[in-house]
Amino acid sequence: MNKFVQALSHLLPTGWAFPRHPKSVVMRWLKAFAGVLEEHHDFTSQTIRQWMPHRTCSRIEEWEDALGLPDPCFGENQDIEQRRTTMLARFRGGVTLAYDDSSADSIGAIQRYLRLHGYEIEAWYNTPFRVGRNRVGEKLGTLNGVLHIRVLHICSPFRTGANRAGQRLVNCSKNSEAVECLLKRIVPARFAIHVIYF
């Protein structure tokens, strides 16, 4: 029995005027009214789910307007999953520091920032060799102000509904403009950015 019909039938008073037989007029009216209540409940639940940013499909444009998206780093031609990833990254904020007195241009902060946007990277910059900090066998680097970013992968898995039969199970792209654009927002001006793809 439908939960709405069951709840409404328990609210009816007892007696001959309110029969519980399934084919009686009262019970048929009760089932119809329970159907209206169930439809309203389902519509309300769906509306609430669509207002949740990580679940939305029909309200994604409204979320993007509120957050100042689409992001110029990614361009206009994005599928729904890329748009949702960018939107959730904007919600989570910018750089997450490793500890309170950490720097926004630290390697760990840069890696976490790009991971929010779906990029797995290795990052390093050249520093002069210092006794006590560096070990024997390490390169004697010079401080040349270049931040090196090696992009390990920019891949998106096959998604039912977004991809079609015959497409690859993992689609990888080599778009360096998006990575460089994101890095220019957080990396200090003293660094030149060098992006490497393999």
PDB file of C-alpha atoms in Angstrom:
ATOM      1  CA  MET A   1       0.000   0.000   0.000  1.00  0.00           C
ATOM      2  CA  ASN A   2       1.155   3.509  -0.785  1.00  0.00           C
ATOM      3  CA  LYS A   3       2.492   5.265   2.325  1.00  0.00           C
ATOM      4  CA  PHE A   4       0.388   8.366   1.619  1.00  0.00           C
ATOM      5  CA  VAL A   5      -2.797   6.275   1.271  1.00  0.00           C
ATOM      6  CA  GLN A   6      -1.940   4.427   4.454  1.00  0.00           C
ATOM      7  CA  ALA A   7      -1.303   7.633   6.404  1.00  0.00           C
ATOM      8  CA  LEU A   8      -4.502   9.298   5.151  1.00  0.00           C
ATOM      9  CA  SER A   9      -6.646   6.223   5.824  1.00  0.00           C
ATOM     10  CA  HIS A  10      -5.484   6.197   9.451  1.00  0.00           C
ATOM     11  CA  LEU A  11      -6.696   9.805   9.776  1.00  0.00           C
ATOM     12  CA  LEU A  12     -10.259   8.898   8.779  1.00  0.00           C
ATOM     13  CA  PRO A  13     -12.765   8.534  11.617  1.00  0.00           C
ATOM     14  CA  THR A  14     -14.346   5.145  12.251  1.00  0.00           C
ATOM     15  CA  GLY A  15     -17.933   4.295  11.397  1.00  0.00           C
ATOM     16  CA  TRP A  16     -20.257   3.360   8.556  1.00  0.00           C
ATOM     17  CA  ALA A  17     -19.821   6.737   6.829  1.00  0.00           C
ATOM     18  CA  PHE A  18     -16.122   6.051   6.146  1.00  0.00           C
ATOM     19  CA  PRO A  19     -15.803   2.497   4.803  1.00  0.00           C
ATOM     20  CA  ARG A  20     -12.339   1.005   4.315  1.00  0.00           C
ATOM     21  CA  HIS A  21     -13.285  -1.163   1.342  1.00  0.00           C
ATOM     22  CA  PRO A  22     -10.840  -0.460  -1.562  1.00  0.00           C
ATOM     23  CA  LYS A  23     -13.665   0.120  -4.079  1.00  0.00           C
ATOM     24  CA  SER A  24     -15.654   2.523  -1.934  1.00  0.00           C
ATOM     25  CA  VAL A  25     -15.980   6.159  -2.981  1.00  0.00           C
ATOM     26  CA  VAL A  26     -14.129   7.377   0.107  1.00  0.00           C
ATOM     27  CA  MET A  27     -11.105   5.114  -0.504  1.00  0.00           C
ATOM     28  CA  ARG A  28     -10.992   5.933  -4.231  1.00  0.00           C
ATOM     29  CA  TRP A  29     -11.020   9.658  -3.408  1.00  0.00           C
ATOM     30  CA  LEU A  30      -8.370   9.038  -0.743  1.00  0.00           C
ATOM     31  CA  LYS A  31      -6.123   7.262  -3.293  1.00  0.00           C
ATOM     32  CA  ALA A  32      -6.510  10.139  -5.738  1.00  0.00           C
ATOM     33  CA  PHE A  33      -5.640  12.724  -3.074  1.00  0.00           C
ATOM     34  CA  ALA A  34      -2.681  10.573  -1.939  1.00  0.00           C
ATOM     35  CA  GLY A  35      -1.459  10.541  -5.562  1.00  0.00           C
ATOM     36  CA  VAL A  36      -1.495  14.357  -5.623  1.00  0.00           C
ATOM     37  CA  LEU A  37       0.428  14.489  -2.339  1.00  0.00           C
ATOM     38  CA  GLU A  38       2.986  11.946  -3.595  1.00  0.00           C
ATOM     39  CA  GLU A  39       3.501  13.873  -6.831  1.00  0.00           C
ATOM     40  CA  HIS A  40       4.026  17.081  -4.862  1.00  0.00           C
ATOM     41  CA  HIS A  41       6.475  15.309  -2.539  1.00  0.00           C
ATOM     42  CA  ASP A  42       8.482  13.892  -5.484  1.00  0.00           C
ATOM     43  CA  PHE A  43       8.564  17.302  -7.205  1.00  0.00           C
ATOM     44  CA  THR A  44       9.779  19.001  -4.004  1.00  0.00           C
ATOM     45  CA  SER A  45      12.470  16.355  -3.457  1.00  0.00           C
ATOM     46  CA  GLN A  46      13.676  16.715  -7.055  1.00  0.00           C
ATOM     47  CA  THR A  47      13.777  20.505  -6.731  1.00  0.00           C
ATOM     48  CA  ILE A  48      15.826  20.272  -3.533  1.00  0.00           C
ATOM     49  CA  ARG A  49      18.247  17.841  -5.214  1.00  0.00           C
ATOM     50  CA  GLN A  50      18.650  20.210  -8.169  1.00  0.00           C
ATOM     51  CA  TRP A  51      19.590  23.071  -5.839  1.00  0.00           C
ATOM     52  CA  MET A  52      22.468  21.000  -4.435  1.00  0.00           C
ATOM     53  CA  PRO A  53      25.527  22.007  -6.486  1.00  0.00           C
ATOM     54  CA  HIS A  54      27.063  18.521  -6.660  1.00  0.00           C
ATOM     55  CA  ARG A  55      23.830  16.974  -8.017  1.00  0.00           C
ATOM     56  CA  THR A  56      22.365  19.684 -10.213  1.00  0.00           C
ATOM     57  CA  CYS A  57      21.713  19.289 -13.918  1.00  0.00           C
ATOM     58  CA  SER A  58      18.847  21.673 -14.653  1.00  0.00           C
ATOM     59  CA  ARG A  59      20.018  24.546 -12.408  1.00  0.00           C
ATOM     60  CA  ILE A  60      23.710  24.577 -13.294  1.00  0.00           C
ATOM     61  CA  GLU A  61      23.358  27.858 -15.252  1.00  0.00           C
ATOM     62  CA  GLU A  62      21.983  29.617 -12.165  1.00  0.00           C
ATOM     63  CA  TRP A  63      24.882  28.334 -10.029  1.00  0.00           C
ATOM     64  CA  GLU A  64      27.351  29.474 -12.690  1.00  0.00           C
ATOM     65  CA  ASP A  65      25.804  32.963 -12.807  1.00  0.00           C
ATOM     66  CA  ALA A  66      26.081  33.246  -9.025  1.00  0.00           C
ATOM     67  CA  LEU A  67      29.738  32.140  -9.052  1.00  0.00           C
ATOM     68  CA  GLY A  68      30.911  34.166 -12.053  1.00  0.00           C
ATOM     69  CA  LEU A  69      31.315  31.162 -14.350  1.00  0.00           C
ATOM     70  CA  PRO A  70      32.050  29.918 -17.007  1.00  0.00           C
ATOM     71  CA  ASP A  71      35.703  30.293 -16.163  1.00  0.00           C
ATOM     72  CA  PRO A  72      37.693  32.027 -18.934  1.00  0.00           C
ATOM     73  CA  CYS A  73      40.499  29.490 -18.396  1.00  0.00           C
ATOM     74  CA  PHE A  74      38.339  26.664 -19.723  1.00  0.00           C
ATOM     75  CA  GLY A  75      36.419  28.409 -22.497  1.00  0.00           C
ATOM     76  CA  GLU A  76      32.779  28.074 -23.444  1.00  0.00           C
ATOM     77  CA  ASN A  77      32.732  24.519 -24.869  1.00  0.00           C
ATOM     78  CA  GLN A  78      32.569  22.320 -21.772  1.00  0.00           C
ATOM     79  CA  ASP A  79      30.431  19.290 -21.075  1.00  0.00           C
ATOM     80  CA  ILE A  80      28.237  19.110 -17.972  1.00  0.00           C
ATOM     81  CA  GLU A  81      30.834  17.220 -15.895  1.00  0.00           C
ATOM     82  CA  GLN A  82      33.583  19.759 -16.635  1.00  0.00           C
ATOM     83  CA  ARG A  83      31.224  22.588 -15.737  1.00  0.00           C
ATOM     84  CA  ARG A  84      30.272  20.859 -12.468  1.00  0.00           C
ATOM     85  CA  THR A  85      33.964  20.225 -11.595  1.00  0.00           C
ATOM     86  CA  THR A  86      34.788  23.902 -12.176  1.00  0.00           C
ATOM     87  CA  MET A  87      31.756  24.992 -10.144  1.00  0.00           C
ATOM     88  CA  LEU A  88      32.647  22.754  -7.188  1.00  0.00           C
ATOM     89  CA  ALA A  89      36.284  23.910  -7.331  1.00  0.00           C
ATOM     90  CA  ARG A  90      35.062  27.524  -7.111  1.00  0.00           C
ATOM     91  CA  PHE A  91      32.929  26.598  -4.090  1.00  0.00           C
ATOM     92  CA  ARG A  92      35.877  24.999  -2.326  1.00  0.00           C
ATOM     93  CA  GLY A  93      37.851  28.191  -2.710  1.00  0.00           C
ATOM     94  CA  GLY A  94      41.355  28.844  -3.866  1.00  0.00           C
ATOM     95  CA  VAL A  95      44.563  27.517  -2.483  1.00  0.00           C
ATOM     96  CA  THR A  96      44.460  25.239   0.565  1.00  0.00           C
ATOM     97  CA  LEU A  97      47.528  25.815   2.714  1.00  0.00           C
ATOM     98  CA  ALA A  98      49.326  22.854   4.266  1.00  0.00           C
ATOM     99  CA  TYR A  99      49.577  24.654   7.616  1.00  0.00           C
ATOM    100  CA  ASP A 100      48.744  28.113   8.990  1.00  0.00           C
ATOM    101  CA  ASP A 101      52.032  29.832   8.159  1.00  0.00           C
ATOM    102  CA  SER A 102      52.445  28.098   4.790  1.00  0.00           C
ATOM    103  CA  SER A 103      52.865  29.830   1.447  1.00  0.00           C
ATOM    104  CA  ALA A 104      50.292  29.862  -1.353  1.00  0.00           C
ATOM    105  CA  ASP A 105      53.083  29.209  -3.866  1.00  0.00           C
ATOM    106  CA  SER A 106      54.343  26.072  -2.129  1.00  0.00           C
ATOM    107  CA  ILE A 107      54.504  22.911  -4.198  1.00  0.00           C
ATOM    108  CA  GLY A 108      51.850  21.124  -2.121  1.00  0.00           C
ATOM    109  CA  ALA A 109      49.419  24.051  -2.383  1.00  0.00           C
ATOM    110  CA  ILE A 110      49.839  24.202  -6.174  1.00  0.00           C
ATOM    111  CA  GLN A 111      49.253  20.451  -6.498  1.00  0.00           C
ATOM    112  CA  ARG A 112      46.093  20.577  -4.335  1.00  0.00           C
ATOM    113  CA  TYR A 113      44.789  23.598  -6.253  1.00  0.00           C
ATOM    114  CA  LEU A 114      45.148  21.899  -9.636  1.00  0.00           C
ATOM    115  CA  ARG A 115      43.771  18.599  -8.271  1.00  0.00           C
ATOM    116  CA  LEU A 116      40.522  20.455  -7.450  1.00  0.00           C
ATOM    117  CA  HIS A 117      40.238  21.237 -11.165  1.00  0.00           C
ATOM    118  CA  GLY A 118      40.978  17.651 -12.225  1.00  0.00           C
ATOM    119  CA  TYR A 119      44.704  17.868 -13.040  1.00  0.00           C
ATOM    120  CA  GLU A 120      47.327  15.562 -11.559  1.00  0.00           C
ATOM    121  CA  ILE A 121      50.755  17.226 -11.681  1.00  0.00           C
ATOM    122  CA  GLU A 122      54.307  17.192 -10.372  1.00  0.00           C
ATOM    123  CA  ALA A 123      55.732  20.602  -9.555  1.00  0.00           C
ATOM    124  CA  TRP A 124      59.243  21.809  -8.737  1.00  0.00           C
ATOM    125  CA  TYR A 125      61.394  24.885  -9.061  1.00  0.00           C
ATOM    126  CA  ASN A 126      65.120  25.285  -9.125  1.00  0.00           C
ATOM    127  CA  THR A 127      66.769  26.521  -5.958  1.00  0.00           C
ATOM    128  CA  PRO A 128      70.436  26.976  -5.113  1.00  0.00           C
ATOM    129  CA  PHE A 129      72.119  24.045  -3.365  1.00  0.00           C
ATOM    130  CA  ARG A 130      72.316  24.590   0.407  1.00  0.00           C
ATOM    131  CA  VAL A 131      74.216  22.519   2.906  1.00  0.00           C
ATOM    132  CA  GLY A 132      71.824  21.123   5.500  1.00  0.00           C
ATOM    133  CA  ARG A 133      68.816  21.356   3.218  1.00  0.00           C
ATOM    134  CA  ASN A 134      70.016  19.425   0.179  1.00  0.00           C
ATOM    135  CA  ARG A 135      71.682  16.040   0.084  1.00  0.00           C
ATOM    136  CA  VAL A 136      74.731  14.708  -1.672  1.00  0.00           C
ATOM    137  CA  GLY A 137      73.881  13.752  -5.245  1.00  0.00           C
ATOM    138  CA  GLU A 138      71.176  16.369  -5.777  1.00  0.00           C
ATOM    139  CA  LYS A 139      71.519  18.836  -8.629  1.00  0.00           C
ATOM    140  CA  LEU A 140      73.297  22.098  -7.994  1.00  0.00           C
ATOM    141  CA  GLY A 141      70.368  24.152  -9.220  1.00  0.00           C
ATOM    142  CA  THR A 142      70.392  27.878  -9.701  1.00  0.00           C
ATOM    143  CA  LEU A 143      67.597  30.191  -8.690  1.00  0.00           C
ATOM    144  CA  ASN A 144      66.284  31.038 -12.144  1.00  0.00           C
ATOM    145  CA  GLY A 145      62.664  31.834 -11.217  1.00  0.00           C
ATOM    146  CA  VAL A 146      61.100  29.067 -13.326  1.00  0.00           C
ATOM    147  CA  LEU A 147      58.305  26.968 -11.861  1.00  0.00           C
ATOM    148  CA  HIS A 148      58.214  23.613 -13.653  1.00  0.00           C
ATOM    149  CA  ILE A 149      54.889  21.797 -13.864  1.00  0.00           C
ATOM    150  CA  ARG A 150      54.778  18.255 -15.272  1.00  0.00           C
ATOM    151  CA  VAL A 151      51.213  17.291 -16.078  1.00  0.00           C
ATOM    152  CA  LEU A 152      50.829  13.584 -15.371  1.00  0.00           C
ATOM    153  CA  HIS A 153      47.376  13.335 -16.888  1.00  0.00           C
ATOM    154  CA  ILE A 154      44.365  15.359 -17.889  1.00  0.00           C
ATOM    155  CA  CYS A 155      41.961  12.525 -18.452  1.00  0.00           C
ATOM    156  CA  SER A 156      38.260  12.026 -18.071  1.00  0.00           C
ATOM    157  CA  PRO A 157      36.721   8.541 -17.764  1.00  0.00           C
ATOM    158  CA  PHE A 158      33.937   7.258 -20.006  1.00  0.00           C
ATOM    159  CA  ARG A 159      30.579   8.392 -18.619  1.00  0.00           C
ATOM    160  CA  THR A 160      27.236   6.886 -19.548  1.00  0.00           C
ATOM    161  CA  GLY A 161      25.041   9.575 -21.057  1.00  0.00           C
ATOM    162  CA  ALA A 162      27.944  11.923 -21.802  1.00  0.00           C
ATOM    163  CA  ASN A 163      29.904   9.586 -24.092  1.00  0.00           C
ATOM    164  CA  ARG A 164      28.716   7.392 -26.935  1.00  0.00           C
ATOM    165  CA  ALA A 165      29.333   3.791 -27.889  1.00  0.00           C
ATOM    166  CA  GLY A 166      32.622   3.433 -29.756  1.00  0.00           C
ATOM    167  CA  GLN A 167      34.418   6.200 -27.837  1.00  0.00           C
ATOM    168  CA  ARG A 168      37.493   5.472 -25.731  1.00  0.00           C
ATOM    169  CA  LEU A 169      37.083   4.477 -22.105  1.00  0.00           C
ATOM    170  CA  VAL A 170      39.505   7.237 -21.076  1.00  0.00           C
ATOM    171  CA  ASN A 171      39.799  10.462 -23.068  1.00  0.00           C
ATOM    172  CA  CYS A 172      42.982  12.449 -22.500  1.00  0.00           C
ATOM    173  CA  SER A 173      43.656  15.964 -23.700  1.00  0.00           C
ATOM    174  CA  LYS A 174      46.801  18.090 -23.865  1.00  0.00           C
ATOM    175  CA  ASN A 175      45.342  21.523 -23.185  1.00  0.00           C
ATOM    176  CA  SER A 176      48.105  23.598 -21.626  1.00  0.00           C
ATOM    177  CA  GLU A 177      46.252  26.916 -21.738  1.00  0.00           C
ATOM    178  CA  ALA A 178      43.879  25.929 -18.918  1.00  0.00           C
ATOM    179  CA  VAL A 179      46.721  24.804 -16.631  1.00  0.00           C
ATOM    180  CA  GLU A 180      48.757  27.947 -17.296  1.00  0.00           C
ATOM    181  CA  CYS A 181      45.701  30.186 -16.825  1.00  0.00           C
ATOM    182  CA  LEU A 182      44.885  28.577 -13.459  1.00  0.00           C
ATOM    183  CA  LEU A 183      48.500  28.847 -12.308  1.00  0.00           C
ATOM    184  CA  LYS A 184      48.747  32.536 -13.211  1.00  0.00           C
ATOM    185  CA  ARG A 185      46.038  33.221 -10.622  1.00  0.00           C
ATOM    186  CA  ILE A 186      47.995  31.815  -7.676  1.00  0.00           C
ATOM    187  CA  VAL A 187      51.693  31.737  -8.593  1.00  0.00           C
ATOM    188  CA  PRO A 188      53.615  34.921  -7.732  1.00  0.00           C
ATOM    189  CA  ALA A 189      54.814  37.112 -10.577  1.00  0.00           C
ATOM    190  CA  ARG A 190      58.475  36.291  -9.836  1.00  0.00           C
ATOM    191  CA  PHE A 191      57.985  32.798 -11.342  1.00  0.00           C
ATOM    192  CA  ALA A 192      57.859  31.975 -15.017  1.00  0.00           C
ATOM    193  CA  ILE A 193      55.669  28.910 -15.609  1.00  0.00           C
ATOM    194  CA  HIS A 194      56.986  26.021 -17.691  1.00  0.00           C
ATOM    195  CA  VAL A 195      54.362  23.317 -18.391  1.00  0.00           C
ATOM    196  CA  ILE A 196      55.592  19.901 -19.561  1.00  0.00           C
ATOM    197  CA  TYR A 197      53.370  17.142 -20.999  1.00  0.00           C
ATOM    198  CA  PHE A 198      54.266  13.479 -21.372  1.00  0.00           C
TER     199      PHE A 198
END
